[in-house]
Coordinates of C-alpha atoms and ligand atoms in Angstrom, one line a residue:
Chain A
M1 CA 14.5 9.0 34.5
T2 CA 17.3 11.2 35.9
S3 CA 19.5 13.6 33.6
D4 CA 22.3 11.8 33.7
V5 CA 20.6 8.6 31.4
P6 CA 22.0 10.0 28.7
L7 CA 18.8 11.0 25.6
L8 CA 21.5 8.3 22.7
S9 CA 24.2 6.8 23.5
I10 CA 25.3 5.1 20.5
A11 CA 28.5 2.5 21.3
D12 CA 31.0 1.0 18.6
L13 CA 28.1 0.4 16.1
H14 CA 29.0 -1.5 13.2
A15 CA 26.5 -1.1 10.6
G16 CA 25.7 -1.1 6.7
Y17 CA 24.2 -3.1 3.3
D18 CA 24.4 -6.7 2.4
G19 CA 26.8 -7.5 5.1
V20 CA 29.3 -4.5 3.8
D21 CA 29.7 -2.7 6.0
V22 CA 29.3 1.5 6.2
L23 CA 29.4 3.0 9.8
H24 CA 32.5 1.5 11.9
A25 CA 33.0 1.6 15.3
V26 CA 31.0 4.3 16.0
S27 CA 30.4 6.3 18.8
L28 CA 28.2 8.8 20.3
S29 CA 26.5 10.1 22.9
M30 CA 23.3 13.6 23.5
A31 CA 21.7 14.7 26.4
A32 CA 18.3 15.3 26.6
G33 CA 17.2 18.2 24.0
E34 CA 20.4 18.5 23.0
F35 CA 20.8 19.6 19.1
V36 CA 23.6 18.2 18.2
C37 CA 25.1 17.7 14.0
V38 CA 26.6 14.7 12.5
I39 CA 28.3 16.8 9.3
G40 CA 30.7 15.1 6.4
A41 CA 30.6 14.2 2.9
N42 CA 28.7 12.3 0.3
T43 CA 28.2 8.8 0.8
A44 CA 30.7 9.2 3.9
G45 CA 27.3 6.7 5.6
K46 CA 25.4 9.7 7.8
S47 CA 21.7 8.5 6.8
T48 CA 22.6 5.4 7.2
L49 CA 23.6 6.4 10.7
L50 CA 19.9 7.7 11.3
R51 CA 18.8 4.8 9.3
T52 CA 20.1 2.3 11.9
V53 CA 18.5 4.3 14.8
S54 CA 15.5 3.8 13.1
G55 CA 15.9 0.8 13.1
L56 CA 15.5 0.6 9.1
V57 CA 19.3 -1.1 8.5
S58 CA 20.3 -3.9 10.9
A59 CA 22.9 -3.0 12.5
R60 CA 25.5 -5.0 15.9
G61 CA 27.3 -2.9 17.9
S62 CA 24.5 -0.5 21.0
I63 CA 22.4 2.5 20.4
R64 CA 20.5 3.2 23.4
F65 CA 17.8 5.5 24.1
E66 CA 17.2 6.9 27.1
G67 CA 18.8 3.7 27.9
Q68 CA 16.3 1.4 26.1
E69 CA 18.5 -0.7 23.8
L70 CA 17.1 -0.3 20.4
V71 CA 19.3 -2.6 17.8
G72 CA 17.3 -5.8 17.3
R73 CA 14.3 -4.1 17.5
P74 CA 11.9 -3.3 14.2
A75 CA 11.8 -0.3 12.5
H76 CA 8.1 -0.1 13.6
R77 CA 8.7 0.0 17.3
I78 CA 11.0 2.7 17.8
P79 CA 8.3 5.9 16.9
G80 CA 6.5 4.8 19.8
L81 CA 9.6 5.6 21.8
G82 CA 9.7 8.5 20.6
I83 CA 12.2 9.2 18.0
A84 CA 10.5 10.6 15.1
H85 CA 13.4 10.8 11.9
V86 CA 13.1 13.4 8.5
P87 CA 14.4 11.0 6.3
E88 CA 16.2 12.3 3.8
G89 CA 14.9 14.1 0.4
R90 CA 11.3 14.5 0.3
H91 CA 9.7 11.6 1.8
V92 CA 6.4 12.3 2.0
F93 CA 3.0 10.9 0.9
P94 CA 3.0 12.9 -2.3
D95 CA -0.9 11.6 -2.7
M96 CA -2.1 13.0 -0.3
S97 CA -2.9 16.0 1.7
V98 CA -1.0 18.0 3.9
D99 CA -3.5 17.0 6.6
E100 CA -3.7 13.6 5.5
N101 CA 0.3 13.8 5.9
V102 CA 0.6 15.5 8.9
M103 CA -2.3 13.9 10.4
L104 CA -0.4 9.9 9.4
G105 CA 2.7 10.8 12.4
A106 CA 0.6 10.8 14.7
F107 CA -1.1 7.5 13.2
S108 CA -0.4 5.4 16.8
V109 CA -1.7 8.3 19.2
R110 CA -4.9 7.2 20.3
D111 CA -6.0 10.1 22.3
A112 CA -7.8 12.3 20.0
A113 CA -7.4 15.8 22.5
D114 CA -4.4 15.2 21.9
L115 CA -3.6 14.5 18.7
G116 CA -5.4 18.4 17.2
R117 CA -2.8 20.0 20.4
R118 CA 0.1 18.7 17.8
R119 CA -1.1 19.7 14.9
E120 CA -2.2 22.9 16.1
H121 CA 1.5 23.3 17.0
V122 CA 2.8 22.3 13.9
L123 CA 1.1 24.6 12.2
E124 CA 1.5 27.4 14.6
M125 CA 5.2 26.9 13.4
F126 CA 4.1 25.9 9.7
P127 CA 1.4 28.7 9.2
R128 CA 2.3 28.3 5.2
L129 CA 0.9 24.3 5.7
R130 CA -2.2 25.9 7.4
E131 CA -3.1 27.5 4.2
R132 CA -2.2 24.2 1.7
L133 CA -4.0 22.1 4.5
G134 CA -6.4 20.2 1.5
Q135 CA -3.2 20.1 -0.9
A136 CA -1.7 17.0 -2.2
A137 CA 1.6 16.9 -0.7
G138 CA 3.2 15.9 -4.2
T139 CA 2.6 19.2 -6.0
L140 CA 3.4 21.8 -2.8
S141 CA 7.1 23.7 -3.4
G142 CA 11.1 21.3 -2.1
G143 CA 10.6 23.8 1.1
E144 CA 7.8 23.5 2.2
Q145 CA 7.2 18.8 0.9
Q146 CA 10.5 19.4 4.3
M147 CA 8.0 21.8 6.3
V148 CA 5.6 18.4 5.8
A149 CA 8.2 15.8 6.7
I150 CA 9.4 18.0 9.6
G151 CA 5.7 18.8 10.9
R152 CA 4.3 15.7 10.6
A153 CA 7.7 14.0 13.1
L154 CA 6.5 16.5 15.6
M155 CA 3.0 14.8 15.4
L156 CA 4.8 12.4 17.6
A157 CA 5.9 15.3 19.9
P158 CA 9.5 13.0 19.9
R159 CA 12.4 13.9 22.1
L160 CA 14.6 12.9 19.4
L161 CA 14.2 14.3 16.2
L162 CA 16.1 12.3 13.2
L163 CA 17.2 15.3 10.9
D164 CA 18.4 14.1 7.0
E165 CA 20.0 16.8 4.7
P166 CA 16.6 18.5 5.8
S167 CA 18.8 21.7 3.8
H168 CA 18.8 19.1 1.2
G169 CA 17.8 21.3 -2.8
L170 CA 16.1 24.4 -0.7
A171 CA 17.0 27.6 -1.5
P172 CA 18.7 29.5 0.8
K173 CA 15.8 31.9 2.2
V174 CA 14.1 28.8 2.9
V175 CA 17.0 26.9 4.1
D176 CA 16.9 30.5 6.5
E177 CA 13.6 30.0 7.7
L178 CA 15.0 26.0 8.1
H179 CA 17.5 27.1 10.4
D180 CA 14.9 29.1 13.0
T181 CA 12.5 26.0 12.9
F182 CA 15.7 23.6 14.8
L183 CA 15.8 26.9 16.8
A184 CA 12.2 27.2 17.7
I185 CA 12.3 23.4 17.8
S186 CA 15.4 23.3 20.1
R187 CA 13.8 25.6 22.0
S188 CA 10.7 23.4 23.0
G189 CA 12.8 20.7 25.0
T190 CA 13.3 18.7 22.2
G191 CA 16.6 16.8 21.1
I192 CA 18.0 16.7 17.3
L193 CA 20.3 15.2 15.4
L194 CA 20.9 16.7 12.4
V195 CA 23.2 15.6 9.7
E196 CA 23.6 17.7 7.4
Q197 CA 26.4 18.4 3.7
N198 CA 25.6 22.5 4.8
T199 CA 28.8 22.0 7.4
A200 CA 28.4 25.9 8.3
L201 CA 24.2 26.2 8.7
A202 CA 25.0 23.1 11.2
L203 CA 27.2 24.3 12.8
S204 CA 25.3 27.0 13.2
V205 CA 22.8 25.6 15.2
A206 CA 24.5 22.9 17.1
S207 CA 25.9 23.3 20.0
R208 CA 28.1 20.1 18.9
G209 CA 29.4 17.8 16.1
Y210 CA 30.2 15.0 15.3
V211 CA 32.8 14.9 11.8
L212 CA 32.4 10.8 10.3
E213 CA 34.8 10.1 7.5
S214 CA 34.1 7.2 5.1
G215 CA 32.0 5.2 8.6
R216 CA 33.6 7.0 11.5
I217 CA 34.1 9.9 13.9
V218 CA 37.3 11.1 13.6
L219 CA 36.6 14.6 15.3
E220 CA 34.3 15.9 17.7
G221 CA 33.8 18.8 20.0
T222 CA 31.3 22.1 20.3
S223 CA 30.2 23.9 17.4
A224 CA 32.8 26.2 18.3
E225 CA 35.8 24.4 18.5
L226 CA 34.7 22.2 15.3
S227 CA 34.5 26.5 13.2
G228 CA 37.8 26.7 14.6
N229 CA 39.4 23.6 13.9
D230 CA 41.5 24.2 10.6
A231 CA 40.9 20.2 9.2
V232 CA 36.5 21.5 8.8
R233 CA 37.3 24.7 7.9
S234 CA 39.5 23.6 4.5
A235 CA 37.7 20.2 3.9
Y236 CA 34.1 21.5 5.3
L237 CA 33.7 25.2 5.1
G238 CA 36.0 25.2 2.5
L239 CA 37.8 27.6 4.0
Chain B
M1 CA -23.8 16.0 3.6
N2 CA -22.9 19.2 0.5
R3 CA -24.7 18.5 -2.1
S4 CA -22.4 16.7 -4.8
T5 CA -21.5 14.2 -2.3
L6 CA -26.1 14.3 -2.2
L7 CA -25.6 14.1 -6.1
R8 CA -23.3 11.1 -5.8
G9 CA -25.9 9.1 -3.6
L10 CA -28.3 9.3 -5.7
G11 CA -26.7 8.9 -8.5
L12 CA -24.9 5.9 -6.9
A13 CA -28.5 4.7 -6.1
V14 CA -30.2 5.5 -9.8
L15 CA -27.5 3.0 -11.1
L16 CA -28.1 0.0 -8.3
A17 CA -31.8 0.2 -9.1
V18 CA -31.0 -0.3 -12.5
A19 CA -28.4 -3.0 -12.0
V20 CA -31.0 -4.5 -10.3
A21 CA -34.2 -3.9 -12.6
T22 CA -31.6 -5.1 -15.1
P23 CA -32.1 -9.2 -15.3
F24 CA -35.7 -8.5 -16.4
L25 CA -34.8 -6.7 -20.3
L26 CA -33.0 -10.0 -20.5
D27 CA -34.0 -13.3 -21.9
P28 CA -34.2 -15.3 -19.1
R29 CA -32.8 -18.1 -20.3
G30 CA -30.3 -16.2 -22.9
Y31 CA -26.9 -15.9 -23.2
A32 CA -26.6 -12.3 -22.7
I33 CA -27.8 -13.2 -19.2
R34 CA -24.8 -15.2 -18.6
V35 CA -22.3 -12.6 -19.6
V36 CA -23.2 -9.8 -17.1
C37 CA -23.4 -13.2 -14.9
L38 CA -19.8 -13.2 -15.3
A39 CA -18.7 -9.6 -15.9
L40 CA -20.5 -9.1 -12.3
L41 CA -19.0 -11.6 -11.2
F42 CA -15.1 -11.0 -12.4
A43 CA -16.0 -7.0 -11.5
A44 CA -15.6 -8.6 -8.0
M45 CA -13.1 -11.0 -8.6
A46 CA -10.7 -7.4 -9.8
Q47 CA -12.0 -6.0 -6.5
C48 CA -10.7 -8.4 -4.2
W49 CA -7.6 -8.2 -6.2
N50 CA -7.5 -3.9 -6.2
I51 CA -7.4 -4.8 -1.6
V52 CA -3.9 -5.6 -2.1
A53 CA -2.3 -4.8 -5.4
G54 CA -4.3 -1.2 -6.0
L55 CA -4.1 -0.4 -2.1
A56 CA -0.9 -1.6 -0.8
N57 CA 0.8 -2.0 -5.2
Q58 CA 1.4 -5.8 -4.2
V59 CA 0.8 -6.7 -8.1
S60 CA -0.5 -10.0 -7.2
L61 CA -0.3 -12.3 -9.7
G62 CA -1.3 -16.0 -7.7
H63 CA -5.6 -15.3 -6.8
A64 CA -6.6 -18.2 -8.6
A65 CA -5.1 -19.7 -5.4
F66 CA -7.4 -18.2 -3.4
F67 CA -10.3 -18.7 -5.5
G68 CA -9.9 -22.2 -6.7
I69 CA -9.1 -22.7 -2.2
G70 CA -12.5 -21.6 -2.2
A71 CA -14.3 -23.1 -5.3
Y72 CA -12.8 -26.8 -4.8
T73 CA -14.1 -26.6 -1.3
S74 CA -17.8 -25.4 -1.2
T75 CA -18.2 -28.5 -4.2
L76 CA -15.7 -30.9 -2.4
L77 CA -18.2 -30.6 1.4
L78 CA -21.1 -30.6 -0.9
I79 CA -20.7 -33.3 -2.8
H80 CA -18.7 -35.2 1.0
F81 CA -21.7 -33.6 3.2
G82 CA -24.3 -32.1 2.0
L83 CA -22.6 -29.2 3.1
S84 CA -24.6 -25.8 2.2
P85 CA -22.5 -23.6 -0.2
W86 CA -23.1 -20.9 1.7
L87 CA -21.5 -22.8 4.6
G88 CA -19.1 -24.5 2.5
M89 CA -17.7 -20.8 1.3
L90 CA -17.0 -19.8 4.5
V91 CA -15.1 -23.1 5.2
G92 CA -13.7 -21.5 1.7
A93 CA -12.4 -18.6 3.0
V94 CA -10.5 -19.3 6.3
L95 CA -9.2 -21.6 4.2
G96 CA -8.0 -19.0 1.7
G97 CA -7.2 -16.0 4.3
I98 CA -4.5 -18.8 5.7
A99 CA -3.5 -20.0 1.8
A100 CA -2.6 -16.2 1.7
F101 CA -0.8 -15.9 5.2
L102 CA 1.1 -18.4 4.6
I103 CA 1.7 -16.9 0.9
S104 CA 2.6 -14.3 2.8
L105 CA 4.9 -14.7 4.8
P106 CA 7.5 -15.2 2.4
T107 CA 6.7 -12.8 0.1
M108 CA 5.9 -9.5 1.6
R109 CA 9.4 -8.6 1.8
L110 CA 9.6 -8.9 -2.5
K111 CA 9.8 -6.2 -4.2
G112 CA 7.2 -5.3 -7.6
H113 CA 8.1 -8.4 -9.9
Y114 CA 9.9 -10.0 -7.5
F115 CA 6.8 -11.0 -5.8
A116 CA 4.5 -10.8 -8.8
L117 CA 6.9 -13.8 -9.6
A118 CA 7.1 -15.4 -6.0
T119 CA 2.6 -15.0 -6.5
L120 CA 2.2 -16.6 -10.0
A121 CA 4.2 -19.8 -8.6
F122 CA 1.9 -19.8 -5.8
G123 CA -1.0 -20.3 -7.6
E124 CA 0.7 -22.7 -10.3
V125 CA 1.5 -24.7 -7.4
M126 CA -2.2 -24.7 -5.8
R127 CA -2.7 -25.8 -9.9
V128 CA -0.3 -28.8 -10.1
I129 CA -1.5 -30.5 -7.1
A130 CA -5.3 -29.7 -7.9
N131 CA -4.4 -31.7 -10.8
S132 CA -2.5 -34.7 -9.6
W133 CA -3.7 -35.2 -6.4
S134 CA -7.3 -36.7 -7.8
G135 CA -8.1 -38.2 -5.1
L136 CA -9.5 -36.1 -3.5
T137 CA -10.2 -33.0 -6.3
G138 CA -10.9 -35.7 -8.9
G139 CA -7.9 -34.4 -10.9
P140 CA -7.9 -33.1 -14.7
V141 CA -11.4 -34.0 -15.6
G142 CA -12.7 -31.5 -13.2
I143 CA -15.9 -31.7 -11.1
S144 CA -19.5 -31.3 -11.2
V145 CA -21.2 -29.6 -8.5
P146 CA -24.0 -32.2 -7.8
F147 CA -27.2 -31.2 -8.6
A148 CA -29.6 -30.6 -5.6
P149 CA -33.6 -29.0 -5.9
P150 CA -33.2 -25.5 -6.7
S151 CA -33.5 -23.8 -3.6
F152 CA -31.3 -20.2 -2.1
A153 CA -29.9 -22.4 0.9
M154 CA -28.4 -24.6 -2.0
M155 CA -26.9 -22.0 -3.8
Q156 CA -28.7 -23.1 -6.9
F157 CA -31.2 -22.3 -9.2
K158 CA -33.7 -23.2 -11.9
E159 CA -32.9 -19.9 -14.4
T160 CA -30.1 -17.4 -14.9
R161 CA -31.2 -14.1 -13.2
P162 CA -31.2 -15.1 -8.8
Y163 CA -27.6 -15.9 -9.7
Y164 CA -27.4 -12.7 -11.0
W165 CA -28.6 -10.6 -8.4
L166 CA -26.0 -13.0 -6.3
M167 CA -22.9 -11.8 -8.6
L168 CA -24.8 -8.4 -7.7
A169 CA -25.0 -8.9 -4.8
A170 CA -21.4 -10.5 -4.5
L171 CA -19.4 -7.0 -6.3
V172 CA -21.6 -4.9 -3.6
V173 CA -20.3 -7.1 -0.8
V174 CA -16.1 -6.5 -1.9
T175 CA -16.9 -2.9 -4.1
L176 CA -18.1 -1.9 0.3
V177 CA -15.5 -3.6 1.9
F178 CA -12.5 -2.3 -0.4
V179 CA -14.5 0.9 0.6
A180 CA -14.2 1.0 4.1
I181 CA -10.7 -0.6 4.0
R182 CA -9.4 2.9 1.7
R183 CA -11.5 4.5 4.1
S184 CA -9.8 3.1 7.1
K185 CA -7.1 3.2 9.5
L186 CA -5.6 0.6 7.3
G187 CA -6.6 2.6 4.3
Y188 CA -4.1 4.9 5.6
R189 CA -1.2 2.5 6.6
L190 CA -1.6 0.9 2.2
R191 CA -1.5 3.9 1.2
A192 CA 1.0 5.2 3.2
I193 CA 3.4 2.0 2.4
K194 CA 2.6 2.2 -1.2
E195 CA 3.4 5.5 -1.7
N196 CA 6.8 5.4 0.3
A197 CA 7.2 2.2 2.2
D198 CA 10.4 4.1 4.6
A199 CA 8.6 6.5 5.7
A200 CA 5.8 4.8 6.4
E201 CA 7.7 2.7 8.7
V202 CA 9.7 5.6 10.5
I203 CA 6.3 6.9 11.7
G204 CA 5.9 3.3 13.2
V205 CA 3.6 1.4 10.2
D206 CA 4.1 -2.1 10.6
T207 CA 4.3 -2.6 6.9
T208 CA 4.4 -6.4 7.4
R209 CA 1.7 -6.2 8.9
T210 CA 0.5 -4.7 7.1
K211 CA 0.3 -6.1 4.0
I212 CA -0.3 -9.7 5.4
T213 CA -3.7 -7.8 6.7
A214 CA -4.8 -6.3 3.3
A215 CA -3.5 -10.2 1.8
V216 CA -5.6 -11.9 4.2
I217 CA -8.8 -10.2 3.9
S218 CA -8.2 -10.4 -0.4
G219 CA -7.0 -13.9 0.4
M220 CA -10.9 -14.7 1.8
L221 CA -13.4 -12.4 0.5
T222 CA -11.5 -14.0 -3.0
A223 CA -12.1 -17.3 -1.4
C224 CA -15.8 -17.0 -1.5
L225 CA -15.5 -16.0 -5.3
G226 CA -14.7 -18.9 -5.4
T227 CA -17.4 -20.7 -5.0
L228 CA -20.5 -18.4 -6.0
Y229 CA -18.7 -19.6 -9.5
A230 CA -18.6 -22.9 -8.8
Q231 CA -22.5 -22.7 -8.2
F232 CA -22.6 -20.5 -11.2
Q233 CA -21.0 -23.2 -14.2
F234 CA -22.2 -26.8 -12.7
F235 CA -18.7 -27.7 -13.9
F236 CA -15.1 -26.9 -13.3
D237 CA -11.7 -28.4 -13.4
P238 CA -8.6 -27.3 -12.5
D239 CA -7.0 -25.1 -14.9
T240 CA -9.5 -23.5 -15.3
V241 CA -10.3 -22.3 -11.4
F242 CA -6.2 -22.0 -11.3
G243 CA -5.5 -20.5 -14.6
V244 CA -3.0 -17.9 -14.7
A245 CA -4.4 -16.6 -17.9
S246 CA -8.1 -17.8 -17.2
I247 CA -8.1 -15.8 -13.3
S248 CA -4.9 -14.7 -12.2
V249 CA -4.0 -12.3 -15.2
R250 CA -7.8 -11.8 -16.0
M251 CA -8.1 -10.3 -12.4
A252 CA -5.0 -7.9 -13.2
M253 CA -5.7 -7.4 -16.3
I254 CA -9.4 -5.6 -15.8
A255 CA -8.3 -4.1 -12.7
I256 CA -5.9 -1.9 -14.5
V257 CA -7.9 -1.2 -17.6
G258 CA -10.1 -0.2 -15.8
G259 CA -8.3 2.0 -13.3
I260 CA -6.2 0.6 -10.2
G261 CA -6.7 2.0 -6.7
T262 CA -10.3 3.2 -7.8
A263 CA -13.8 2.0 -6.6
A264 CA -15.3 1.8 -9.7
G265 CA -12.1 0.8 -12.1
P266 CA -12.8 -3.0 -11.8
I267 CA -16.5 -2.6 -12.4
L268 CA -15.6 -0.1 -15.3
G269 CA -12.7 -2.7 -16.4
A270 CA -15.2 -6.0 -16.4
F271 CA -17.7 -4.6 -17.7
F272 CA -15.7 -4.1 -20.8
V273 CA -13.5 -6.7 -20.9
I274 CA -15.1 -9.6 -20.4
P275 CA -18.3 -9.4 -23.6
L276 CA -15.3 -7.8 -25.3
E277 CA -13.5 -11.4 -25.1
E278 CA -17.0 -13.2 -25.3
F279 CA -16.9 -10.9 -28.6
A280 CA -14.1 -11.6 -30.0
N281 CA -14.4 -15.8 -29.3
D282 CA -17.9 -16.2 -30.9
L283 CA -15.8 -13.7 -33.9
F284 CA -13.3 -15.8 -34.5
S285 CA -13.7 -19.6 -32.7
S286 CA -14.9 -21.5 -35.9
R287 CA -11.8 -19.8 -38.2
A288 CA -8.7 -19.9 -35.7
A289 CA -9.1 -20.7 -31.8
G290 CA -5.9 -18.5 -30.4
L291 CA -6.9 -15.6 -32.4
S292 CA -9.5 -14.1 -30.4
Q293 CA -6.8 -14.4 -27.8
L294 CA -4.8 -12.3 -30.4
V295 CA -7.1 -9.9 -31.1
F296 CA -8.3 -9.4 -27.3
G297 CA -4.1 -9.2 -25.9
V298 CA -3.9 -6.9 -28.6
L299 CA -7.0 -4.3 -27.5
L300 CA -5.8 -4.0 -23.8
I301 CA -2.2 -3.4 -25.1
G302 CA -3.7 -0.8 -26.7
V303 CA -6.0 0.0 -23.2
I304 CA -3.6 0.7 -21.7
L305 CA -0.8 2.2 -23.8
I306 CA -3.2 5.2 -24.3
E307 CA -4.1 5.5 -20.9
P308 CA -2.0 3.0 -18.1
R309 CA -3.8 4.3 -15.5
G310 CA -7.0 3.1 -16.7
F311 CA -10.5 3.9 -18.1
M312 CA -10.7 6.4 -14.5
A313 CA -8.3 8.3 -15.4
L314 CA -8.9 8.8 -18.9
G315 CA -12.4 9.3 -18.1
S316 CA -10.5 12.8 -15.7
R317 CA -8.4 13.8 -18.5
I318 CA -11.8 13.7 -20.8
R319 CA -13.8 15.8 -18.1
R320 CA -10.6 18.0 -17.8
L321 CA -10.0 18.4 -21.9
F322 CA -14.2 19.9 -21.8
G323 CA -12.9 22.3 -19.1
K324 CA -15.6 20.3 -16.3
G325 CA -12.0 20.0 -13.9
G326 CA -12.2 16.2 -13.4
R327 CA -10.4 15.0 -9.9
P328 CA -6.6 14.6 -11.7
Ligands
ATP1 N1 20.1 1.2 0.2 C1 21.7 0.4 0.5 N2 22.4 -0.4 -0.6 C2 23.3 -0.6 -0.4 N3 24.1 -0.1 -0.2 C3 24.1 1.7 0.0 C4 22.7 1.6 0.4 N4 21.5 2.7 0.8 C5 23.2 3.9 0.7 N5 24.6 2.4 1.1 C6 25.5 3.4 0.0 O1 26.2 3.4 1.7 C7 27.3 3.8 2.2 C8 26.3 5.1 3.0 O2 25.7 6.6 2.5 P1 25.2 7.4 2.9 O3 23.7 7.1 2.3 O4 24.6 6.6 4.6 O5 25.8 7.8 2.8 P2 25.2 10.3 3.4 O6 26.4 10.1 3.6 O7 23.8 10.2 3.4 O8 26.1 10.5 2.3 P3 24.9 12.1 1.5 O9 25.7 13.3 1.7 O10 25.8 11.6 -0.6 O11 23.2 11.4 1.7 C9 27.4 4.7 0.7 O12 28.9 4.1 -0.1 C10 26.5 3.6 -0.3 O13 26.6 3.5 -1.7
MG2 MG1 22.8 10.9 2.9

């Protein structure tokens, strides 16, 4: 695989629900290992964008992952390609234990030794989960549930991690922890596409960003450029 | 093996031994043993239903379709070809599995009430077909299992006891299948779908295929039980084996009353519902035929209102009350 093939390349993407488009001609590209964010207000279509990449929403246009077309593929075939999705909200399996939740992330991985290694890696990243392996995931705090969801996604050893508003509803201290976690994941070489309403957080961790407004990409640039952009500052950073 | 699993295993073994020995305490030609036979059979049926409803949260109201297919398949093969009901049961299982597959294709994407209604309609279609296709089924007048000299091979017995053991064996087998599925990868997938379908999909669970697999297993087992029912009752008609109230809803009710999604739930439920039903029938049948159903319905509603997750949840609630700390 040559490095000039983008990790993810979205072109002229239209997608929506029940015949009504939410995304209009979206184009976006990221390189292997890159950390990119998409910022935007409520109902801009951020979650829809990630759900479309994951195959949960049907689409027109093109989504290429390492050169392979994703549009038209059923959702359950996407993770196997190396894409893990941490959905919006507390999407853990509430009645299952933390360990079961985490292990389920890689239920398609056959090699047992590999599984053990990945689990160890996840538990090193989230030591707090190790203390609660047997606890039902539904009884964890919000931040811990988010760790479970992220840990579950990491079990796939993805090359692209889709994160949907991971900071939503979490205490500032927990958000700080997540911040460090994202940087650690990124340093390990995993490409991250982060969607956030918390613009300050998103721009502090990602190296590049896109601004999504009513389903259209209206701006893109490095995080520094976006942070310095007057429109972004007034609309999204409240400055 | 730790102490609690050992105790549990021991308890189960004792329970099974008692269950096997029970017929010796009952009048072999009496009424009680027949009620217990039916309770065992319905427990097994509710356990089949539990595979789709309890594990995948797909509440079917059409399981009578598979049950009726099993009853008619083995009986017709016995009448026309003298085929042993054991083999007829296997053929019925295959047909039940095919029916489950076919009904699953269009309904699997439906959720909640829509799925329930679609499966209900499917069961009703099967009932109407069985009633109108008289040339094959004998129509509304029903069909009799031809008498054969009693033998295991023909699944016919002089006494009720062998039927009892047959039903007990069926219940044990179906329950083991349920437990095995719950512990398998398929079980994890089903639970994942039940708890959060989208999250399941994004970790790579093929939700449609998983649900269809469970439905086919459940349909096949239910069809097998239809054969047992036919051999036990000797006579049945479309309205009974394909009935909404007599089969589909009853299967669901029993599992719900006992505790949906648990292995013991359908068993507790059946041993509550079936005797209660018989008792209510007995009590009121001479005075007002419909009244027994009403009383029965009211009682069930009462149970469900008190504890929607059934006796199993009620049990752990009581244990907690006495400070023994049952699992929540
Ligand atoms: N399952 C659905 N069916 C129909 N419409 C939907 C569905 N999910 C989202 N929408 C609509 O699509 C639009 C975009 O929603 P989306 O969830 O993608 O926004 P978002 O940017 O993620 O918002 P938020 O920041 O609140 O999460 C909204 O108008 C929403 O009402
Ligand atoms: Mg969203």
